[in-house]
PDB file of C-alpha atoms in Angstrom:
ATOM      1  CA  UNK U   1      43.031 157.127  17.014  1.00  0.00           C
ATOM      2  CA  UNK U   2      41.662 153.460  16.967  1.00  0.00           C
ATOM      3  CA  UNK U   3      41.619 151.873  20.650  1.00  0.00           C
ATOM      4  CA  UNK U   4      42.089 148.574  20.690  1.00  0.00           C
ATOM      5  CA  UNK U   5      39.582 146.427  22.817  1.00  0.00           C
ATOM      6  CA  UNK U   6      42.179 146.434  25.915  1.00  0.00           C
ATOM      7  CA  UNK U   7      42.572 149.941  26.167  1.00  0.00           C
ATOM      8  CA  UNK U   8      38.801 150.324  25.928  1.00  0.00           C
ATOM      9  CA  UNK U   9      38.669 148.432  28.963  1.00  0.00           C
ATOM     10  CA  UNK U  10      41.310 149.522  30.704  1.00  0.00           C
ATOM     11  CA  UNK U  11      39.483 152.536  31.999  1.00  0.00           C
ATOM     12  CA  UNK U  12      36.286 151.159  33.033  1.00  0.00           C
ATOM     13  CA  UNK U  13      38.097 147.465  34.621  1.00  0.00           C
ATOM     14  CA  UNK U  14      40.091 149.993  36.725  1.00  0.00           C
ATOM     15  CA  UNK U  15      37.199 151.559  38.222  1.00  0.00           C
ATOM     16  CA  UNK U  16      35.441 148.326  38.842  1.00  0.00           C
ATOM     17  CA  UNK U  17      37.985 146.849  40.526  1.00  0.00           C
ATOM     18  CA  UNK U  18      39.081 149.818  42.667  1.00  0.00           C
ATOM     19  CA  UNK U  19      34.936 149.705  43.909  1.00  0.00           C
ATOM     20  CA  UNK U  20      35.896 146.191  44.620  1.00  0.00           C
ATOM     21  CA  UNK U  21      38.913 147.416  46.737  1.00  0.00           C
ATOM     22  CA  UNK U  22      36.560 150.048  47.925  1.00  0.00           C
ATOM     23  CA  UNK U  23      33.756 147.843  49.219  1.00  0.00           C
ATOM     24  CA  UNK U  24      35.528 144.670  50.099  1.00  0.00           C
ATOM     25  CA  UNK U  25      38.048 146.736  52.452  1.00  0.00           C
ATOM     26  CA  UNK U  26      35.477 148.831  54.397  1.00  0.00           C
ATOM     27  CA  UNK U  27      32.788 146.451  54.414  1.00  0.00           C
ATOM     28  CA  UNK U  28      33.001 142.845  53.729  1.00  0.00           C
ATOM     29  CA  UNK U  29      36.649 142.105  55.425  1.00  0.00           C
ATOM     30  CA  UNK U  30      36.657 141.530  58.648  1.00  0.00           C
ATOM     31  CA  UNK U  31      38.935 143.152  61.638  1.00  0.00           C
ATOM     32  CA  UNK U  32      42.061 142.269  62.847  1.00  0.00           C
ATOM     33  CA  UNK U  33      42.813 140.672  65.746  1.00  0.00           C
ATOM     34  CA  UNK U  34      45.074 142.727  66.772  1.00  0.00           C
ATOM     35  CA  UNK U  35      45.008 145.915  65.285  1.00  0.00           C
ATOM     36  CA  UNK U  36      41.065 145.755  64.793  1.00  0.00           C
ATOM     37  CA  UNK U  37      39.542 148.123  62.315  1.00  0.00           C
ATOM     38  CA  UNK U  38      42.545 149.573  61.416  1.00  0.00           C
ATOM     39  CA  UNK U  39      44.093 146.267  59.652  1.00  0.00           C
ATOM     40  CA  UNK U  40      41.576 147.915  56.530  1.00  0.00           C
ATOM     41  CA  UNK U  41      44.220 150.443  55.861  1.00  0.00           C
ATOM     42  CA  UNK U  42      46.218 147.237  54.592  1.00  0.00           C
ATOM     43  CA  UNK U  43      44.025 147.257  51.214  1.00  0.00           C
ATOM     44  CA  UNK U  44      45.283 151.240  50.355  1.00  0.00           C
ATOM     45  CA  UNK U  45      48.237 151.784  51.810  1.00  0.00           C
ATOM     46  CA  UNK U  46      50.835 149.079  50.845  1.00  0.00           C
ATOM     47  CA  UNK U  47      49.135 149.198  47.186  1.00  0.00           C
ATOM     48  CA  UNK U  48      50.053 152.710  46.966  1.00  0.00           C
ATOM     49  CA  UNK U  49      53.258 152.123  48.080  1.00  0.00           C
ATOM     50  CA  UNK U  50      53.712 149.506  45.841  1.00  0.00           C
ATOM     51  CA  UNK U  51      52.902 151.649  42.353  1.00  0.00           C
ATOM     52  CA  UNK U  52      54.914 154.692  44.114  1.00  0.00           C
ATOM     53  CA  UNK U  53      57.860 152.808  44.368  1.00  0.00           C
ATOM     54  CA  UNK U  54      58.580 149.467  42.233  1.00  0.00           C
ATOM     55  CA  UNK U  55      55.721 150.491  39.126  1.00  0.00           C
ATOM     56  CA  UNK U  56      55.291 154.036  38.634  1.00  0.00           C
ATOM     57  CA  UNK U  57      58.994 154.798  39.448  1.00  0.00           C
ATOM     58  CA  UNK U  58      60.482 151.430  37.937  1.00  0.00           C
ATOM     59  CA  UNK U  59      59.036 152.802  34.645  1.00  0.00           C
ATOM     60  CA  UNK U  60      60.127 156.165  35.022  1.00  0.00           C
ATOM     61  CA  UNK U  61      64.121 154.794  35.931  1.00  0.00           C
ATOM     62  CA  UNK U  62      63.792 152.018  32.972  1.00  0.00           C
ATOM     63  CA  UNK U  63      62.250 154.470  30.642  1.00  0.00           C
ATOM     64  CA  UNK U  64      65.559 156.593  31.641  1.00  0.00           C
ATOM     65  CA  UNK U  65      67.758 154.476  31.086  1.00  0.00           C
ATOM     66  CA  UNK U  66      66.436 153.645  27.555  1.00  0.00           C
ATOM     67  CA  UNK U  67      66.238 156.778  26.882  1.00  0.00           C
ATOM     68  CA  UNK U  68      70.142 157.583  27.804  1.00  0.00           C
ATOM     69  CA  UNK U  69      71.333 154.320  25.711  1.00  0.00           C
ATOM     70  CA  UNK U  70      71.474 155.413  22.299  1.00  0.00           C
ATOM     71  CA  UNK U  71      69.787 152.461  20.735  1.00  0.00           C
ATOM     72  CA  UNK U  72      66.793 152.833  22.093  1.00  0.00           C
ATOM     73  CA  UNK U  73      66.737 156.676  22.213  1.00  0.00           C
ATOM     74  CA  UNK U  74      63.551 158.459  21.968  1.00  0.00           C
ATOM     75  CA  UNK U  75      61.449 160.940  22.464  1.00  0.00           C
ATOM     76  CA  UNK U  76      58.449 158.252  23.797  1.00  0.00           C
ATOM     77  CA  UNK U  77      60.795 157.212  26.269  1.00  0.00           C
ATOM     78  CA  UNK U  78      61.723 160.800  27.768  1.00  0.00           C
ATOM     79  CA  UNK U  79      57.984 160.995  27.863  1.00  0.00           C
ATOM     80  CA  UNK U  80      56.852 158.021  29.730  1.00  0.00           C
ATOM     81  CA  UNK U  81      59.813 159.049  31.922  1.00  0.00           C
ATOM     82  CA  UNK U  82      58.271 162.191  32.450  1.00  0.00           C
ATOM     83  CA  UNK U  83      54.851 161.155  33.067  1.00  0.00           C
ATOM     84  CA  UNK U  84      55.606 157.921  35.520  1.00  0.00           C
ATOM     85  CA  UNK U  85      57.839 160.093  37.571  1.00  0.00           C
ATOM     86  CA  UNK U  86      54.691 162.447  37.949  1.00  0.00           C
ATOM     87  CA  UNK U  87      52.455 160.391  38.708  1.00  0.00           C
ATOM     88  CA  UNK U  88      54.836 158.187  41.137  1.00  0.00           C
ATOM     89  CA  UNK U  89      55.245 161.535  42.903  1.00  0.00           C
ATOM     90  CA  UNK U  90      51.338 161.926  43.347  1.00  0.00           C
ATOM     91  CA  UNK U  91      51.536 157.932  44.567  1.00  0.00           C
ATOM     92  CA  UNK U  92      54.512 158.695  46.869  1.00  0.00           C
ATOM     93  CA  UNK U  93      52.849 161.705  48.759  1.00  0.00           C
ATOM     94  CA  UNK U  94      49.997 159.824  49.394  1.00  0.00           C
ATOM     95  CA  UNK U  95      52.226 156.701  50.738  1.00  0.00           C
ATOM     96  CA  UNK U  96      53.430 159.284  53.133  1.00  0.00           C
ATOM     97  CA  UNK U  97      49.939 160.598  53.712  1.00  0.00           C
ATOM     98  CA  UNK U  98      48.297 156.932  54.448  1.00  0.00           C
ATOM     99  CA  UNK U  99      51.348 155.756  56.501  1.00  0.00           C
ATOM    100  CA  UNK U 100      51.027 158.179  58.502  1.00  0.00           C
ATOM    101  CA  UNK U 101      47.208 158.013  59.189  1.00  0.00           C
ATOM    102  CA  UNK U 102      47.884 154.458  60.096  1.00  0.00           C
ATOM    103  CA  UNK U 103      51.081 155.477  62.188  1.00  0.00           C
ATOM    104  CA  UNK U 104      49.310 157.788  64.722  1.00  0.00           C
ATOM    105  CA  UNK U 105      46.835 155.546  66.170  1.00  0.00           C
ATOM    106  CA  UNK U 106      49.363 152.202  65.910  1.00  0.00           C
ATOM    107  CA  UNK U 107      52.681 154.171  66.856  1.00  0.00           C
ATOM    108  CA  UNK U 108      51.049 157.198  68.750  1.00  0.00           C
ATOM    109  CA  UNK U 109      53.295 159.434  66.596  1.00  0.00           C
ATOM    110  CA  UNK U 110      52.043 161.060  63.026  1.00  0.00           C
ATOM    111  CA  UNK U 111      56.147 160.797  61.938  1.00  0.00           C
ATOM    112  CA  UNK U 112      59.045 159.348  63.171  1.00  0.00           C
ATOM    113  CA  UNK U 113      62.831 159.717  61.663  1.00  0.00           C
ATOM    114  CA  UNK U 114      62.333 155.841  61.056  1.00  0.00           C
ATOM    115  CA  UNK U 115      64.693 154.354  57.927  1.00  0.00           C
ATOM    116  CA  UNK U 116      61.660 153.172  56.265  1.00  0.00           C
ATOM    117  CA  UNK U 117      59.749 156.651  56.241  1.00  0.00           C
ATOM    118  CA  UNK U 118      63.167 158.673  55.854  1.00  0.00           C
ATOM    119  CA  UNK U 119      64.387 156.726  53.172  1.00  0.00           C
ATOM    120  CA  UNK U 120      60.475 157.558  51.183  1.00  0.00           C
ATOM    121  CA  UNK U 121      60.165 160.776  52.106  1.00  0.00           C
ATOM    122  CA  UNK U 122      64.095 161.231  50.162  1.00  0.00           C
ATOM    123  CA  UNK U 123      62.396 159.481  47.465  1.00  0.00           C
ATOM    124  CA  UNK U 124      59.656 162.343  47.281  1.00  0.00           C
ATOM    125  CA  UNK U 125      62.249 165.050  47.926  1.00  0.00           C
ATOM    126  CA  UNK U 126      64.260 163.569  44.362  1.00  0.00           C
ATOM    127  CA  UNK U 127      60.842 163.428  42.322  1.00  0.00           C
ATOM    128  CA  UNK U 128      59.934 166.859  42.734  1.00  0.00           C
ATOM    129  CA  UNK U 129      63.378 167.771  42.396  1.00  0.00           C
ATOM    130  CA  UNK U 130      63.244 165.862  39.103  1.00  0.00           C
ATOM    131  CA  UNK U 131      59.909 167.571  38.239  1.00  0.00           C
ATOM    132  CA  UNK U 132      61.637 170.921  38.557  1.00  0.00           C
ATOM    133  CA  UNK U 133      64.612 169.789  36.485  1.00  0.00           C
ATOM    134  CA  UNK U 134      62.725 169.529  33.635  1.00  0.00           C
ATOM    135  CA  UNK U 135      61.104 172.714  33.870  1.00  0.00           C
ATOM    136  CA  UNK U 136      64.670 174.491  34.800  1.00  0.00           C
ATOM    137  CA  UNK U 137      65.567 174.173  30.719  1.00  0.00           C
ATOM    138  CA  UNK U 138      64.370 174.518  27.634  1.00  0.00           C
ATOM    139  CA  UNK U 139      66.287 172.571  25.018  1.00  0.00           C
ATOM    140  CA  UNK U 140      64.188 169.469  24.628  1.00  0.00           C
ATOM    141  CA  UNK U 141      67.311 167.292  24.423  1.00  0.00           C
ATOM    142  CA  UNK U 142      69.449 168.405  26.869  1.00  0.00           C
ATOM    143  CA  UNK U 143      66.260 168.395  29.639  1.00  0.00           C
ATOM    144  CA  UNK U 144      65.829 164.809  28.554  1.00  0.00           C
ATOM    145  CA  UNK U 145      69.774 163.847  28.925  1.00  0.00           C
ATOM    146  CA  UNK U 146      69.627 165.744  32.635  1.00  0.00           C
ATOM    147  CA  UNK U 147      66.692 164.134  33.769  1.00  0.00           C
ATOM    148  CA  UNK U 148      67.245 160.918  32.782  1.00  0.00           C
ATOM    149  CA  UNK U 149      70.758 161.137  34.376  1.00  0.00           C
ATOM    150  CA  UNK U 150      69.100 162.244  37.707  1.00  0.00           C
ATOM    151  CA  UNK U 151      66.198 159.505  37.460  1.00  0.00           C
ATOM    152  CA  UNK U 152      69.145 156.727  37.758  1.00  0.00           C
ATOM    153  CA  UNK U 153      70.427 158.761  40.601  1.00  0.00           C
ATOM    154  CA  UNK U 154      67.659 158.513  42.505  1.00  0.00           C
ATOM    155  CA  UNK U 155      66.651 155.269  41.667  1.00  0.00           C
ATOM    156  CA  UNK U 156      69.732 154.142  43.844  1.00  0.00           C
ATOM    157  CA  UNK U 157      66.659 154.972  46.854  1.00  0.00           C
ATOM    158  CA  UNK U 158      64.785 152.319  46.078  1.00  0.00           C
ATOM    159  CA  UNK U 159      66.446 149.255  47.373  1.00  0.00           C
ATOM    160  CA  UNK U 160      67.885 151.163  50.402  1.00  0.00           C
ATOM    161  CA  UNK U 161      63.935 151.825  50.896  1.00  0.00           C
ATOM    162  CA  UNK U 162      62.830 148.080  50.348  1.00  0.00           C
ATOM    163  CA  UNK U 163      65.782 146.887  52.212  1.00  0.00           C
ATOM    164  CA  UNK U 164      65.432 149.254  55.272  1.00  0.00           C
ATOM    165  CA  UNK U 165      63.094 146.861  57.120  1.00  0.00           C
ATOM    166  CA  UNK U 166      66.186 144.320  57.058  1.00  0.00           C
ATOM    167  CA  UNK U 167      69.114 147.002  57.458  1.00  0.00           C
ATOM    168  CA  UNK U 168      67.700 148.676  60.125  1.00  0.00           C
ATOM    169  CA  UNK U 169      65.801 148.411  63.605  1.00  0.00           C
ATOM    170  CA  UNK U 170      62.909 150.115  62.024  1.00  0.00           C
ATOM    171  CA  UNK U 171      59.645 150.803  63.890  1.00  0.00           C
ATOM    172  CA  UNK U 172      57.857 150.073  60.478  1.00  0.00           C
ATOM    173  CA  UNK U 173      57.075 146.697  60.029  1.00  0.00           C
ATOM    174  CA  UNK U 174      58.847 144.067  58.272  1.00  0.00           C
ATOM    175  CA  UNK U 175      57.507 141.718  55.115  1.00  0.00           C
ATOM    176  CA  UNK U 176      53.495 141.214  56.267  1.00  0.00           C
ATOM    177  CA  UNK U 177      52.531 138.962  54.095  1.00  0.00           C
ATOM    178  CA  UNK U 178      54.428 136.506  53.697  1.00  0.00           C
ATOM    179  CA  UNK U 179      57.248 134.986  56.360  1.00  0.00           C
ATOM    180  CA  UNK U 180      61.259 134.455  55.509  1.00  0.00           C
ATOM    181  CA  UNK U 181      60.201 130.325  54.893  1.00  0.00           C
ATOM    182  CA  UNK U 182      57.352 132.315  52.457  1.00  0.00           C
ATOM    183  CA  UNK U 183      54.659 130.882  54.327  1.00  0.00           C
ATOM    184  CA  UNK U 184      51.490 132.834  54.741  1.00  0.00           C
ATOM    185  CA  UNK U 185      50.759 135.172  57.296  1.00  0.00           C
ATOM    186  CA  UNK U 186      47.315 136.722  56.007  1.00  0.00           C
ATOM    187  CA  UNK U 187      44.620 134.563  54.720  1.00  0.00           C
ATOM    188  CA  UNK U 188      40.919 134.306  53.644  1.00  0.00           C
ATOM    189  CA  UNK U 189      39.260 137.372  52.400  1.00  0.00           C
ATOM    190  CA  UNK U 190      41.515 139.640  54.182  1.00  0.00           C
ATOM    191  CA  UNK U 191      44.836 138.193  51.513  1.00  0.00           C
ATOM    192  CA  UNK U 192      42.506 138.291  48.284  1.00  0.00           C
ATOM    193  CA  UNK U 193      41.587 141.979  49.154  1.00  0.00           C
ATOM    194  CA  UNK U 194      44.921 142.711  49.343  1.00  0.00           C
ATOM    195  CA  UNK U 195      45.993 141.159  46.671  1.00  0.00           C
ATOM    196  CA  UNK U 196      42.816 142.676  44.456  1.00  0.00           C
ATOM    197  CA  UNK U 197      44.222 145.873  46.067  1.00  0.00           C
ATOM    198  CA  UNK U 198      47.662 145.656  44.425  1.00  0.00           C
ATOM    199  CA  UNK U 199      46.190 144.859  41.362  1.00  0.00           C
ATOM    200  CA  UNK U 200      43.595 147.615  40.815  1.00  0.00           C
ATOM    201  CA  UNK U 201      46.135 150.194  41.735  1.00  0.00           C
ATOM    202  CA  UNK U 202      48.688 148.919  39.091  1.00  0.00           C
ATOM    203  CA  UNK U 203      45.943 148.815  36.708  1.00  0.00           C
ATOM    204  CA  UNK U 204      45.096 152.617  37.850  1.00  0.00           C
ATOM    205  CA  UNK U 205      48.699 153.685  37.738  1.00  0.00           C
ATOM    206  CA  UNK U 206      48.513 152.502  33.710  1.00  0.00           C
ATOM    207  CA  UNK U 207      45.193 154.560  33.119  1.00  0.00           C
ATOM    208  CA  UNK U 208      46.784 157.417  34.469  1.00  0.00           C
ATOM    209  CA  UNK U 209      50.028 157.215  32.662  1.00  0.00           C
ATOM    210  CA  UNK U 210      48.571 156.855  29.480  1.00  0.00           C
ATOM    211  CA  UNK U 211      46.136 159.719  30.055  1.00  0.00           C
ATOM    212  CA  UNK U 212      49.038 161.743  31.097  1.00  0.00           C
ATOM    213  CA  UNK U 213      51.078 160.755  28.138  1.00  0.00           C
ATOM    214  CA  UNK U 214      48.240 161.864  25.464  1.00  0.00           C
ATOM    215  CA  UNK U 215      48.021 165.502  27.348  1.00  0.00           C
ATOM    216  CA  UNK U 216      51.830 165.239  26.740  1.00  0.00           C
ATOM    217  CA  UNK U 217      51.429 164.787  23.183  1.00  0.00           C
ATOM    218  CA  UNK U 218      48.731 167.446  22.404  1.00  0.00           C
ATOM    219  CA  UNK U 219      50.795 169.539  24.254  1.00  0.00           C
ATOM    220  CA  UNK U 220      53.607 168.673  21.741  1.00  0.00           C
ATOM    221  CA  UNK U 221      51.881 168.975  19.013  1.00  0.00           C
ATOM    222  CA  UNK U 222      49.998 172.319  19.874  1.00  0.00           C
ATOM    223  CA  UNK U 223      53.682 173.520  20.617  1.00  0.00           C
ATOM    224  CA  UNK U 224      54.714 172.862  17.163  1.00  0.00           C
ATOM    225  CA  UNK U 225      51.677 174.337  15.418  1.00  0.00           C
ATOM    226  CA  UNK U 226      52.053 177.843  17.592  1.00  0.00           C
ATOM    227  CA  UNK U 227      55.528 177.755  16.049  1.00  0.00           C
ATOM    228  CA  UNK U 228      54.824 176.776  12.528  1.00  0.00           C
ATOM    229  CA  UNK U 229      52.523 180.181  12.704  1.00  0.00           C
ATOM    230  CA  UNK U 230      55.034 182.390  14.005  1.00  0.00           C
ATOM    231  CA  UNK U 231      57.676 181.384  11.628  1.00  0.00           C
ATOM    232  CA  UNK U 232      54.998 182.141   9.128  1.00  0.00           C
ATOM    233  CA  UNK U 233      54.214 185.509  10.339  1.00  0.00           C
ATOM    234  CA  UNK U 234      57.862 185.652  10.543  1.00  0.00           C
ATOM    235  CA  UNK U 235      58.174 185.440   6.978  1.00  0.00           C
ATOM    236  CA  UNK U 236      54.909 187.373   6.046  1.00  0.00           C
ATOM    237  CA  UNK U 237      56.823 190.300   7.697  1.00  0.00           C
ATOM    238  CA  UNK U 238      59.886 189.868   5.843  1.00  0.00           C
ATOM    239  CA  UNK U 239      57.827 190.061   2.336  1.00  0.00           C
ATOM    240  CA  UNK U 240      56.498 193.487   3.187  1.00  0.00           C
TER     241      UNK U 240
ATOM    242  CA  UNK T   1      37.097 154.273  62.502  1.00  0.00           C
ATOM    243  CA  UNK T   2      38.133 157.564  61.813  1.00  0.00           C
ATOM    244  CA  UNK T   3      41.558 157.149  60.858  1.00  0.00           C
ATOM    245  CA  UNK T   4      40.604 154.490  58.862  1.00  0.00           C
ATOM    246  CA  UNK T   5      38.040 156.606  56.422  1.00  0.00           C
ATOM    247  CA  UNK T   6      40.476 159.370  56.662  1.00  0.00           C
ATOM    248  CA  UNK T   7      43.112 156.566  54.594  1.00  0.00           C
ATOM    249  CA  UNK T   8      40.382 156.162  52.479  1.00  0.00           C
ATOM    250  CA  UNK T   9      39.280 159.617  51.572  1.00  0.00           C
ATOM    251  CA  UNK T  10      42.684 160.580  51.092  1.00  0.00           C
ATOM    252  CA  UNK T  11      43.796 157.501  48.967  1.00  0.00           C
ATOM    253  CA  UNK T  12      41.008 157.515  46.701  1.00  0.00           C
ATOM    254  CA  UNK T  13      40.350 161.344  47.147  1.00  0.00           C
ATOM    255  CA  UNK T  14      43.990 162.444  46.045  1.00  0.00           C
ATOM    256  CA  UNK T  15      43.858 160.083  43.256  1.00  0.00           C
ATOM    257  CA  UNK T  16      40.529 161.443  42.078  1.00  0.00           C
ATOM    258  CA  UNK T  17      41.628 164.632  42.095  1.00  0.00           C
ATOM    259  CA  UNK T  18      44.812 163.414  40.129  1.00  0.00           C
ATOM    260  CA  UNK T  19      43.428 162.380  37.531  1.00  0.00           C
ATOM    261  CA  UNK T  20      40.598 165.076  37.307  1.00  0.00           C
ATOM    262  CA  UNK T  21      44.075 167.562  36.706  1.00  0.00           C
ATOM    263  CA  UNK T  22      45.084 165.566  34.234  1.00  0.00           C
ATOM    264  CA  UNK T  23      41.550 165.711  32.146  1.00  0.00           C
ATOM    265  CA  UNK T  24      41.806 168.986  32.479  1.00  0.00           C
ATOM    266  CA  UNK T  25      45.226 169.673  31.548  1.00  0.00           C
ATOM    267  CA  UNK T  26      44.095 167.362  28.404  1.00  0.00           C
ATOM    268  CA  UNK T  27      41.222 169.506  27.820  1.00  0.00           C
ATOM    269  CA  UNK T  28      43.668 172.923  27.694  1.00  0.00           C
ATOM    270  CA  UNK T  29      45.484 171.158  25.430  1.00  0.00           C
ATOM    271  CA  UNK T  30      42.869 170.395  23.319  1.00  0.00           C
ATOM    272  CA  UNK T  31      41.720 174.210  22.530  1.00  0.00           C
TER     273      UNK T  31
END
């Protein structure tokens, strides 16, 4: 296969810029006023959040819903389906994981029944329900039809997530960043981490899907090479 | 500071060993 320059780059870019992330976050930023060392959780845990909910899965649901209007019905798109619900479910269980790290020491609880953290963790529950869908059948067609079907199911989550901050008297936090006149509320260093943040981990979430996506299609094709030999042994025994 | 490098490992951690299962799975594949 011949890469083209930008996916050569894509790997290596990635890992620079998560570094970046890395160092600027636990090093170079400073603390927060008010919540001190912990404000350095803001560089990992609303990126992650971000690719778990409006990338990975946004690709996963649009990839869906190509897939179930006939036009555009393929098998790429019940594959990049596949493989951005996957990894959106690895992104989503480490939302959970990082919110809640940051939760204990700022809320004095690990978990609380809060809209915001409910709402996510339903989100999680519906992606590894989808995940076993699609090993609950084996007609490549009708797994694809099911799944996509339940992907626009559950994307129905996703604004009652993003909206639960408004909806709700939520003890996570409202929009951060930015104030309801969309002023500023994070500057300096601290906003260009964050934003470098967001960045690297969408970059990331692309690395991974299209590394997941190639092991889908070696798997593919190894599946229809171990059949092509037993239809020939197949017919070998018929001849004797 | 110990909450905070607990994030950390487990951000960058879980992803690391995310995509270390998918090389692998790409390497079963392969054979």
């Amino acid at each position: 296969m011949i890469k083209t320059l930008s996916q050569r780059l894509l790997g290596p870019v990635t890992l620079v810029l998560l570094a970046l992330t890395f160092w600027l976050g636990l090093w170079v930023t400073p603390p927060d006023k008010v919540q001190g060392n912990l404000a350095r959780l803001l560089y990992v845990h609303p990126a992650i959040a971000w690719v778990a909910l409006y990338v990975s899965f946004g690709t996963a649901a649009i990839a869906s819903a190509l897939y179930l209007w006939k036009r555009t019905r393929s098998v790429v798109m019940d594959r990049v389906a596949h493989c951005a619900m996957e990894v959106s479910t690895v992104f989503i269980i480490l939302t959970l994981i990082t919110g809640s790290i940051w939760g204990r020491p700022t809320w004095g609880v690990w978990w609380a029944w809060d809209a915001r953290l409910t709402s996510t963790a339903i989100l999680g529950l519906f992606e590894l329900a989808y995940l076993a869908l699609r090993r609950a059948n084996d007609d490549p067609e009708l797994r694809a039809r099911r799944s996509a079907v339940f992907a626009i199911i559950a994307a129905v989550n996703v604004p009652i997530i993003h909206f639960s901050v408004d909806w709700w008297n939520t003890l996570h936090q409202g929009a951060t960043v930015f104030t309801e006149n969309g002023n500023l509320l994070v500057h300096g260093i601290m906003l260009w981490t964050l934003f470098l943040s967001l960045f690297a981990f969408t970059l990331l979430f692309f690395w991974l899907l299209r590394a997941r996506y190639r092991v889908e299609v070696l798997r593919a094709q190894r599946y229809d090479v171990a059949l092509d030999e037993a239809l020939a042994q197949r017919r070998r025994e018929g001849v004797h | 500071m110990g909450y905070v490098a607990a994030g950390y490992a487990f951000a960058f951690g879980g992803l690391g060993l995310y995509a270390l299962s998918i090389w692998w799975r790409g390497r079963r594949a392969r054979r």
